[in-house]
Every structure is written in structure tokens, then in C-alpha cells.
C-alpha positions as MATLAB code, in Angstrom:
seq = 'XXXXXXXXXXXXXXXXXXXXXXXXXXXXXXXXXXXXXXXXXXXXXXXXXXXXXXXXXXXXXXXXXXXXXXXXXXXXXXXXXXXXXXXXXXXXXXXXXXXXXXXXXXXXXXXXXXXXXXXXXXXXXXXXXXXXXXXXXXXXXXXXXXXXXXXXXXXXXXXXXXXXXXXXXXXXXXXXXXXXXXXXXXXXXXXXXX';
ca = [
      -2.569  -61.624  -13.238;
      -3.067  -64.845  -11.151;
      -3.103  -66.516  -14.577;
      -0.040  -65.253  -15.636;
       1.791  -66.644  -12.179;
      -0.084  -69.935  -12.646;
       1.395  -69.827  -16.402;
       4.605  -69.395  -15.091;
       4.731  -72.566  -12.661;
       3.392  -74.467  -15.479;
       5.951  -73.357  -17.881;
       8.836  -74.105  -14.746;
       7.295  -77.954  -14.274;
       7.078  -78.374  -17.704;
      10.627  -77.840  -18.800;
      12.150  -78.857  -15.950;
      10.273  -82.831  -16.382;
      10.939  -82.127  -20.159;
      14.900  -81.928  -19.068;
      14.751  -84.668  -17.306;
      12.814  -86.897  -19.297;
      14.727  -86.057  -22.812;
      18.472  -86.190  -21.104;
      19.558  -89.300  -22.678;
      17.776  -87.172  -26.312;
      19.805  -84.371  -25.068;
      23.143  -86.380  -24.504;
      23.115  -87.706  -28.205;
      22.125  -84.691  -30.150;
      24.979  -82.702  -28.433;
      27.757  -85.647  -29.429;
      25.515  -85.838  -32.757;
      26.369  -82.055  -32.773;
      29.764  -81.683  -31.322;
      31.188  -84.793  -34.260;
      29.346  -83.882  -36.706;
      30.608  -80.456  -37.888;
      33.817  -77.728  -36.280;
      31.450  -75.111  -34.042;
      30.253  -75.542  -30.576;
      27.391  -78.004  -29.545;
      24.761  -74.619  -28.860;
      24.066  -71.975  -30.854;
      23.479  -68.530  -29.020;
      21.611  -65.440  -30.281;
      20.045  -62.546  -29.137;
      16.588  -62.571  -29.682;
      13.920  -59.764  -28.356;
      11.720  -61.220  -25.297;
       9.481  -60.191  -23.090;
       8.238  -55.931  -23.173;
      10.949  -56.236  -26.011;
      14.115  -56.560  -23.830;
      16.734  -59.132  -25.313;
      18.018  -62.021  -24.191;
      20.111  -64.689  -25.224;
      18.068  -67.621  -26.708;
      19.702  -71.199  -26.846;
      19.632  -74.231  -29.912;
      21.523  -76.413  -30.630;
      24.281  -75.965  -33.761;
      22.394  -76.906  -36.997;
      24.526  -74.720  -39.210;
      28.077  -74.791  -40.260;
      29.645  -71.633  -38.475;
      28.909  -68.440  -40.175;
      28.945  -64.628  -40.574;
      25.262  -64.333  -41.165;
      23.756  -66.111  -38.656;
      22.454  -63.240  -36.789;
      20.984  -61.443  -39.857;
      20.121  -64.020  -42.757;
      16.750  -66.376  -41.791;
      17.297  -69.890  -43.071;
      15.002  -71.438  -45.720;
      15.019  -74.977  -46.278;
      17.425  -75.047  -49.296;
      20.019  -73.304  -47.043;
      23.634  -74.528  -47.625;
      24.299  -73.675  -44.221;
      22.711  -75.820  -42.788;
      24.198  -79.301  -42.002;
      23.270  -83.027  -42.621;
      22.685  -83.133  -38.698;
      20.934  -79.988  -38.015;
      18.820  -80.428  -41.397;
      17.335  -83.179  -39.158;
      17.148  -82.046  -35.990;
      15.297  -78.306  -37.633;
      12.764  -80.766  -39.099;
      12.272  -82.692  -35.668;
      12.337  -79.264  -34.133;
      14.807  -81.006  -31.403;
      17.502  -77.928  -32.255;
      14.666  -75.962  -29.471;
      15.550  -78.543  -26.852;
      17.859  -76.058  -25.247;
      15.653  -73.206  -24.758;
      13.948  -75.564  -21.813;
      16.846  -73.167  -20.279;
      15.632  -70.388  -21.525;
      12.027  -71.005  -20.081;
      13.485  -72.216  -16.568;
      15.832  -69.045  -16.370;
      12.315  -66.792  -17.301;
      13.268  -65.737  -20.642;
      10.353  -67.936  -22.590;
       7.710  -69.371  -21.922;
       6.558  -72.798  -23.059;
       3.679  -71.132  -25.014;
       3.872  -67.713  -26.433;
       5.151  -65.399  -29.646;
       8.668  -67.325  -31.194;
      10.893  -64.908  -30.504;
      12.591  -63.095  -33.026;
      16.264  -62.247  -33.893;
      16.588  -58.778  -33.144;
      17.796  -57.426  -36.945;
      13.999  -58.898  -37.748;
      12.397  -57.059  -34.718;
      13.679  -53.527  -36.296;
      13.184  -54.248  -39.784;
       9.520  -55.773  -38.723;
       8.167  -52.914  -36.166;
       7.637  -50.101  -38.643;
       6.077  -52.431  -41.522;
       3.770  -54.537  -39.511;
       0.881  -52.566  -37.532;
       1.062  -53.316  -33.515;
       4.093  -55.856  -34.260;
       5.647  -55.032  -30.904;
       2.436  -55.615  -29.406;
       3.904  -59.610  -29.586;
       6.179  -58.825  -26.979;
       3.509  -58.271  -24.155;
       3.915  -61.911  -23.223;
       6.940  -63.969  -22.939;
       8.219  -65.696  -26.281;
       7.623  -69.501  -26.322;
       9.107  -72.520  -27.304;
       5.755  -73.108  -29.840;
       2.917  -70.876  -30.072;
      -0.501  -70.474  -32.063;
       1.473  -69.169  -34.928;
       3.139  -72.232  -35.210;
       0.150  -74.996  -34.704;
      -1.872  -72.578  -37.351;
       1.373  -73.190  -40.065;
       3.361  -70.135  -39.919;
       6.315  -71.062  -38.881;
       9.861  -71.363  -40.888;
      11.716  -68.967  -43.434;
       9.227  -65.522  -44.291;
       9.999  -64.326  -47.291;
       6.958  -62.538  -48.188;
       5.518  -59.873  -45.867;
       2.602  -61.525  -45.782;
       4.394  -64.652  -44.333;
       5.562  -62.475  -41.458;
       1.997  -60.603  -40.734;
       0.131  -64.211  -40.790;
       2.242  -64.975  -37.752;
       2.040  -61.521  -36.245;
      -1.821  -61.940  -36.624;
      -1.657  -65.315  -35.497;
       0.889  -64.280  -32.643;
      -1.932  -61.089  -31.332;
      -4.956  -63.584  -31.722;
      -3.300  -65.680  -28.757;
      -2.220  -63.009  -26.789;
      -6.097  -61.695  -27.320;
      -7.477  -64.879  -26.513;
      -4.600  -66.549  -23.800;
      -5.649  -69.104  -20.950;
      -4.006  -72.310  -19.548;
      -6.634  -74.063  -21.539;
      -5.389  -73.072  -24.847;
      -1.844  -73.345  -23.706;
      -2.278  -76.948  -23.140;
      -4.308  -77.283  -26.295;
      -1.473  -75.753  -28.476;
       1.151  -78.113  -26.465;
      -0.909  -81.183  -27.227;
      -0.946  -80.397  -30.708;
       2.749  -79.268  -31.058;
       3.418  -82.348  -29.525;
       0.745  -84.673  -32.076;
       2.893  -82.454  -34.663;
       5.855  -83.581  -33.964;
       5.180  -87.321  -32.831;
       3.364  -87.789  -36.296;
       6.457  -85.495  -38.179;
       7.412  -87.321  -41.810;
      10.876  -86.766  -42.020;
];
């Protein structure tokens, strides 16, 4: 439990020096955004959280305005996807916003990615103890995502490597291997070949 609250102050520091430190990042992807295509700058979605409650998760717009962007998962030949948010989904700087999310208690800045909630019901009865990834908050990366399971899953198998992935942190969770996941999200995306 005390590791829990101290997760929680480090999650609140984290995003709130990450805000300040990527604002001027922040202020160009949202005019990057906002010229580049009709839509709003963020893109909002309900997403299942914490002991499976939803909550509204924040992005930025990387898609041309749609009817299916609560149900269809992207791949990476998506048409629906724009010449501006095909670069900020590579550089993974569409997530910038949930730094809200994590501040307002919704995330985490380690944990389960959340899921939209039309993959949350179609998931639960095919994947054994898949809603056991909801006993911690969802996080802006996770172990999931360091191990390579992250993007499009279209293959069951795709989606039960994360889940596995996802219950092997929650098994395992300390502050140590938050920060070691952070560091290497962070190596990830400062070495990223776009």
C-alpha cells in the first residue's frame, strides 16, 4: 500500500515536470495539429481504467475525423491516419496529453495501456484473467510496451502477449521497475528511426 501512494507522487512529479519541460513540444504539435487537418487539436475517448471504471483518455488528433474511431484499432497502413499524426504515432508524442490524464488520477505513468472500451468487452471473455489488468492504473507506457507489444493486434495472440506481459508487471510491480521501464521507454524513443 505505501508503495502504491509513493507510486502515485512519483507519477504526479513526473508529469507535472514533463508538462512543463515539453510546453514549447506541446505548443507546436497542437498548431502542427490544429493546421494540419479540419478536427480539433485532442482526440478524446473512453477508455476502461482503473478496477475497470472508464474515463476519458486524451491524444492528440492523428486521424482525419471519423465514425470508427471508437471501434476500429489503427494499423500502420491506416488511411485515417494523417501526414502529421503518422509522425507524431511513430514519436509516440500523440500520448503527450494524457500527462492530464495521470495528474487528474486516471493513469499512471507506468501501468497496463488502457484500452478502448469496445476492446475491453470483446477481450474479457476470450483472454483468461484479462480484467485482472485493471487492478492498477493504466499508464502512459508499460512492460507490454518495452517487451514489443504494442500497436495494431490483429491476432489473438497479439492481444494475450500484452495481457501476459501486462499481469507479469502487475505480479512483479515496484518503483524500481517503474523507473527501469521509463528509462527504457525513454532510450526507445530518443533512439526512434523515423
Amino acid at each position: 500500500m505505501m508503495q502504491k501512494g509513493i507510486k502515485r507522487i512519483f507519477d504526479v512529479v513526473c508529469a507535472v515536470l514533463a508538462l512543463l519541460a515539453l510546453a514549447p513540444v506541446w505548443l507546436v504539435v497542437s498548431l502542427w495539429v490544429g493546421l494540419s487537418s479540419p478536427g480539433g487539436i485532442f482526440f478524446r475517448q473512453k477508455r476502461t481504467g482503473y478496477k475497470g471504471a472508464e474515463f476519458e483518455l486524451l491524444k492528440f488528433r492523428s486521424m482525419y475525423v471519423n465514425k470508427e474511431a471508437d471501434t476500429r484499432q489503427a494499423d500502420n497502413a491506416d488511411p485515417r491516419i494523417t501526414p502529421v499524426g503518422r509522425f507524431l504515432r511513430q514519436s509516440s508524442l500523440d500520448e503527450l496529453p494524457q500527462l492530464w490524464n495521470i495528474i487528474r488520477g486516471d493513469m499512471s505513468i507506468v501501468g497496463p495501456r488502457p484500452h478502448m472500451i469496445a476492446h475491453t468487452d470483446y477481450y474479457t471473455p476470450l483472454i483468461h484473467d484479462y480484467m485482472r489488468r485493471h487492478d492498477m492504473r493504466p499508464g502512459l507506457t508499460g512492460y507490454a510496451q518495452i517487451k514489443g507489444f504494442r500497436g495494431a493486434t490483429p491476432d489473438l495472440s497479439d492481444m494475450q502477449n500484452r495481457v501476459t506481459a501486462d499481469l507479469e508487471y502487475i505480479d512483479r510491480f515496484s518503483l524500481w521497475l517503474d523507473i527501469k521501464i521509463l528509462a527504457i521507454t525513454a532510450w526507445k524513443m530518443l533512439t526512434l528511426k523515423l
